[in-house]
CSV table of C-alpha atoms in Angstrom, one decimal:
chain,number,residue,atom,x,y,z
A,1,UNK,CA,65.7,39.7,0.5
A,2,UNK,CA,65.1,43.5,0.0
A,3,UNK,CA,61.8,45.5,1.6
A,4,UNK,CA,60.1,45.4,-2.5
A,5,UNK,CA,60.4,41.5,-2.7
A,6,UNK,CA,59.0,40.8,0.6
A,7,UNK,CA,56.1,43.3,0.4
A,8,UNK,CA,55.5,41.4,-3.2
A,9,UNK,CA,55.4,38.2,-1.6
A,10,UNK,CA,53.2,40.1,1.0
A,11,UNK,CA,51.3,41.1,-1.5
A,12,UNK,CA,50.4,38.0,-3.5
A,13,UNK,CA,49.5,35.8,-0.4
A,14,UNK,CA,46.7,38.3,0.5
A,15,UNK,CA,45.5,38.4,-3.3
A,16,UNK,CA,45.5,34.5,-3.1
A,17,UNK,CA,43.8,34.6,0.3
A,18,UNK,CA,41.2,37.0,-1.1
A,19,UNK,CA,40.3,34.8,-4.4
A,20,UNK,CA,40.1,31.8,-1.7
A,21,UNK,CA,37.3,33.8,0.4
A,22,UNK,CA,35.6,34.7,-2.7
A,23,UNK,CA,35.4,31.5,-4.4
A,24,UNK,CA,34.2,30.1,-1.4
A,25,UNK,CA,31.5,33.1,-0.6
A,26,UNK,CA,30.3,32.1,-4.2
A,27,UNK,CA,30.3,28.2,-4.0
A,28,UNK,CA,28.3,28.6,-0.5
A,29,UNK,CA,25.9,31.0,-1.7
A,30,UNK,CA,24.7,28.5,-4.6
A,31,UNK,CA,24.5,25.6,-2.5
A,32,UNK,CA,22.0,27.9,-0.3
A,33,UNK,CA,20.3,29.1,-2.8
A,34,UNK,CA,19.9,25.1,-4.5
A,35,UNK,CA,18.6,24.3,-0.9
A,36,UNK,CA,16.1,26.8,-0.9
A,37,UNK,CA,14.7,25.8,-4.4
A,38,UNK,CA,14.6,22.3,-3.1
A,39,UNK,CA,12.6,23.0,-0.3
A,40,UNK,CA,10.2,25.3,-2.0
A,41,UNK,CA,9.6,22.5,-4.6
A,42,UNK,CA,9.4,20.2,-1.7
A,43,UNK,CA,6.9,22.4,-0.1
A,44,UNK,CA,4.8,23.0,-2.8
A,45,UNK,CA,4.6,19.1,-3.8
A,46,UNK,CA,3.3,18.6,-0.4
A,47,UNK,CA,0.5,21.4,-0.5
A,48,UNK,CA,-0.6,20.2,-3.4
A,49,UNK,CA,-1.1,16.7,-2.4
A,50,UNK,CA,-3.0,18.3,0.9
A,51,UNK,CA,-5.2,20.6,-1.4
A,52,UNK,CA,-6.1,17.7,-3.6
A,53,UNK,CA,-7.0,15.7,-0.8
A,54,UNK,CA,-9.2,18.1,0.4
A,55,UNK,CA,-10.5,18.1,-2.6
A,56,UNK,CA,-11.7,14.8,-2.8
A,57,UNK,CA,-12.3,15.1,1.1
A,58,UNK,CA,-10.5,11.9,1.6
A,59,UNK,CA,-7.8,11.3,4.1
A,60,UNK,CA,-4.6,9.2,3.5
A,61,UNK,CA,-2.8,7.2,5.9
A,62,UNK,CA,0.0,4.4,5.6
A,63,UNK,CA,0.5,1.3,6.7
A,64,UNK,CA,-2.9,0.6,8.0
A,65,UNK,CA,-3.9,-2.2,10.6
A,66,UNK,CA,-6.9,-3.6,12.0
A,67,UNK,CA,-7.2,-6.8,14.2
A,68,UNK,CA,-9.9,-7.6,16.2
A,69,UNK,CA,-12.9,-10.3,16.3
A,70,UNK,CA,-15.6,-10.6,14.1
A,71,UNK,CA,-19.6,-11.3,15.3
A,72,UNK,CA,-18.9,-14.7,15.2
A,73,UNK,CA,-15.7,-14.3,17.5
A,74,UNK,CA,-13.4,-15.5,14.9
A,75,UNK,CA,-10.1,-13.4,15.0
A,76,UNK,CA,-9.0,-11.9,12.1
A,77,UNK,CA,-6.1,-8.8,11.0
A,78,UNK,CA,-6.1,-7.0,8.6
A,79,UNK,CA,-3.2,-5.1,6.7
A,80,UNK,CA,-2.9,-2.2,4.3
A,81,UNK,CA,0.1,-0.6,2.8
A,82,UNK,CA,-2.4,2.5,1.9
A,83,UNK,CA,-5.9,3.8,2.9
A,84,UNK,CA,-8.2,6.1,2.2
A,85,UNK,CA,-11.5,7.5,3.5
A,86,UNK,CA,-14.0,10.2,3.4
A,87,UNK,CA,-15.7,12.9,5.2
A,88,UNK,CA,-18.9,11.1,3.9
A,89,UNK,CA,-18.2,8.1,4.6
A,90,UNK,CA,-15.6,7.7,7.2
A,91,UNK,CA,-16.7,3.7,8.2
A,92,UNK,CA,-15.3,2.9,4.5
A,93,UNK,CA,-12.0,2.4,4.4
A,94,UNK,CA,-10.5,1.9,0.6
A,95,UNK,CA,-7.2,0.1,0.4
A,96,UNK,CA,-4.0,-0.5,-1.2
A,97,UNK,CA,-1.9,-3.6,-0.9
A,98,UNK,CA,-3.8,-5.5,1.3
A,99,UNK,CA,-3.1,-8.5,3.6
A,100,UNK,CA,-5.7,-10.7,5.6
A,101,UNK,CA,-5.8,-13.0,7.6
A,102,UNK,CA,-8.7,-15.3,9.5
A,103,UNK,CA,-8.6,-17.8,12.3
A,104,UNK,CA,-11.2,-20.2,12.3
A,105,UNK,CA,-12.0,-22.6,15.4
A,106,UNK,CA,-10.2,-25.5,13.9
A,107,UNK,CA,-6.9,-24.0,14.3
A,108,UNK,CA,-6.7,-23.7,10.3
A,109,UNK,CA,-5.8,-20.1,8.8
A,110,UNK,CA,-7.4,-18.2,5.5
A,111,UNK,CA,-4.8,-15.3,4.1
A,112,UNK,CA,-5.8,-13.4,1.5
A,113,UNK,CA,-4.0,-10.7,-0.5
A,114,UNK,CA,-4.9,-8.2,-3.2
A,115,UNK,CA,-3.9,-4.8,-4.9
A,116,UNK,CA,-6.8,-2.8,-3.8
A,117,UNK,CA,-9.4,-3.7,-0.9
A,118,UNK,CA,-12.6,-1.7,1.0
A,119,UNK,CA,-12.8,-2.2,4.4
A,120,UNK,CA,-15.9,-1.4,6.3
A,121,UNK,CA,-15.0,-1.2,9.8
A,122,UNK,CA,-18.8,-0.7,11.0
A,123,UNK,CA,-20.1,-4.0,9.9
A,124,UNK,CA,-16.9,-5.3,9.2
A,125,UNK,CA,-17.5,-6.7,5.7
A,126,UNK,CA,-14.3,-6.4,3.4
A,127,UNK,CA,-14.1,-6.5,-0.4
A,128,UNK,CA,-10.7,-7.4,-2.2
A,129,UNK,CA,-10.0,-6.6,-5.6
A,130,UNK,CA,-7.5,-6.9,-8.4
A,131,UNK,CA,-5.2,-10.0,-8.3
A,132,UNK,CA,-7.0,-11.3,-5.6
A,133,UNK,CA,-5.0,-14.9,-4.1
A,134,UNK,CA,-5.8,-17.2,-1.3
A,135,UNK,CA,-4.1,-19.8,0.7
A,136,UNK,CA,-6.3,-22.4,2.8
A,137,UNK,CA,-5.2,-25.5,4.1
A,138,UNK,CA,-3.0,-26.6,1.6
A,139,UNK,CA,-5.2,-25.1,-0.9
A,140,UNK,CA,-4.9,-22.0,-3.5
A,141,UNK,CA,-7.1,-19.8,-5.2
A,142,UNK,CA,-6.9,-17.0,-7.3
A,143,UNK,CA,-9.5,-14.5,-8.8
A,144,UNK,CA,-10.0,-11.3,-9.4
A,145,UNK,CA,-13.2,-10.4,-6.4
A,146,UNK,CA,-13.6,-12.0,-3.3
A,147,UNK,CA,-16.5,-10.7,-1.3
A,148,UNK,CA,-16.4,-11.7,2.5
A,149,UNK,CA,-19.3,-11.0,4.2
A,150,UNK,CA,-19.2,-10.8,8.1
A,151,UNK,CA,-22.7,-9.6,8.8
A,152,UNK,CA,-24.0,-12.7,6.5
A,153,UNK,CA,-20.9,-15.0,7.4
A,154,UNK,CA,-20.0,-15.5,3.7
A,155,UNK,CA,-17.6,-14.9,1.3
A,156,UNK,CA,-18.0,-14.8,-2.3
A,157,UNK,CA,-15.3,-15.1,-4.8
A,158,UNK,CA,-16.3,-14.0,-8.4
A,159,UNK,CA,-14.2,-13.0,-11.9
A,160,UNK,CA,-11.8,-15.9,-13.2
A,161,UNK,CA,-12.0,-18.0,-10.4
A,162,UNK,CA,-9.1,-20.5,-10.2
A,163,UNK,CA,-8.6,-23.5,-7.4
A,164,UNK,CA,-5.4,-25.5,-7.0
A,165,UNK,CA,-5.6,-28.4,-4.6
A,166,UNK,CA,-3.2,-31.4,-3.9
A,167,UNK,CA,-6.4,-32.9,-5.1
A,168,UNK,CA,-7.0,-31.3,-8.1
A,169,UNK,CA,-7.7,-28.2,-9.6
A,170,UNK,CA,-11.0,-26.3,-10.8
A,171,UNK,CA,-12.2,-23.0,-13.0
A,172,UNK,CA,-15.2,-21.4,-12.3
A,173,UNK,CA,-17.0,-18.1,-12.7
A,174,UNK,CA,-18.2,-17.9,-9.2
A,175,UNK,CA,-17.9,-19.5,-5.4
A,176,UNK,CA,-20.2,-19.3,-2.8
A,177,UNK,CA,-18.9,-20.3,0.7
A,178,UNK,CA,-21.3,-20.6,3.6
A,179,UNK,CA,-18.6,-20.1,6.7
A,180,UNK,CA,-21.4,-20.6,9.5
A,181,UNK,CA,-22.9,-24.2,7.7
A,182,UNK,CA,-19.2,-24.8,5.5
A,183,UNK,CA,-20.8,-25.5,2.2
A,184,UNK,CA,-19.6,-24.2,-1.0
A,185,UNK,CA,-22.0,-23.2,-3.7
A,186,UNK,CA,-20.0,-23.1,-7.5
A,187,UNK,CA,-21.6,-21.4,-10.3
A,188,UNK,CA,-20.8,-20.8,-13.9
A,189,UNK,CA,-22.2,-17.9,-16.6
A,190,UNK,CA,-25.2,-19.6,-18.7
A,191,UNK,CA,-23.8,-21.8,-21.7
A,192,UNK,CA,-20.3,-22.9,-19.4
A,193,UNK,CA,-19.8,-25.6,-17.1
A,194,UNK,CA,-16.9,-25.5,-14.4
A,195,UNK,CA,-14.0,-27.0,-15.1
A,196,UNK,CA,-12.2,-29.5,-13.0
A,197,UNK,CA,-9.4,-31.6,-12.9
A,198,UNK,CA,-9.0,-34.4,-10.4
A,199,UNK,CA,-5.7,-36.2,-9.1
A,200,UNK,CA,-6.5,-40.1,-7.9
């Protein structure tokens, strides 16, 4: 092989090595530059959500728990996928995805779930809302309110009330359990009787 063909060959390898270094220069640079408009837009998704909570002067937090006893000393927990509250009114707790549950004396358990709930966690009273269901000894209820009271030891379940019992089922417009004496209290709008079905 003569001195021209070998400084050609010479030649071409460090052209190809060069087109290698600058196609990777080139490649690297617009993955940086991708990353860097990610995390801009990352960072300016997350100060807005901060400005517009400030806004509102609520605070967010996930995953929200609170178990304790209530003035009766029944135990009770209380679950949240999402909660809010405000500088205003920091003892009201407004929920998302909720999940409760109460343990009476008797051993026997209430759970009851909803889309959106309020917690106060002064006087301890909670309000669930939105496709509101319950589960008590065998028992089901849907509706779309349930009230529980634990300054006044009731709860009150209003709005398309529904009941389904090995025993039977029932409609009404509103229920109004005493916890302390365990009497329930059914009410319909003027004009409307409740409607009940009975299994023998």
């Amino acid at each position: 092989m003569n001195r021209k063909k070998k400084l050609r060959i010479y030649q071409l390898i460090f052209l190809f090595v060069g087109i290698i270094i600058i196609v990777f220069t080139y490649i690297n640079k617009n993955d940086s530059n991708q990353n860097e408009i990610i995390s801009k837009n990352l960072q300016k998704k997350i100060e807005k959500q901060i400005e517009n909570q400030k806004i509102n002067n609520e605070n967010v937090f996930y995953n929200v728990k609170y178990s304790g006893l209530d003035l009766e000393g029944r135990r009770y927990s209380i679950i949240a996928e999402q909660g809010t509250n405000s500088e205003s009114n920091p003892n009201i707790v407004k929920m998302k995805g909720v999940n409760a549950t109460f343990y009476f004396e008797d051993e026997t358990v209430l759970i009851i779930t909803s889309e959106k709930g309020a917690y106060n966690n002064s006087t301890l009273d909670i309000i669930f809302e939105n496709n509101v269901k319950a589960s008590y000894d065998n028992s089901e209820l849907y509706a779309e309110k349930a009230e529980f009271s634990n300054s006044k030891n009731f709860l009150i379940v209003s709005k398309n009330v529904k009941i389904i019992d090995n025993k039977g089922s029932m409609i009404a417009d509103k229920l109004l359990f005493d916890i302390k004496d365990k009497t329930l209290n059914i009410t319909a709008k003027e004009g409307k009787m409740v409607k009940s079905k009975v299994n023998y």
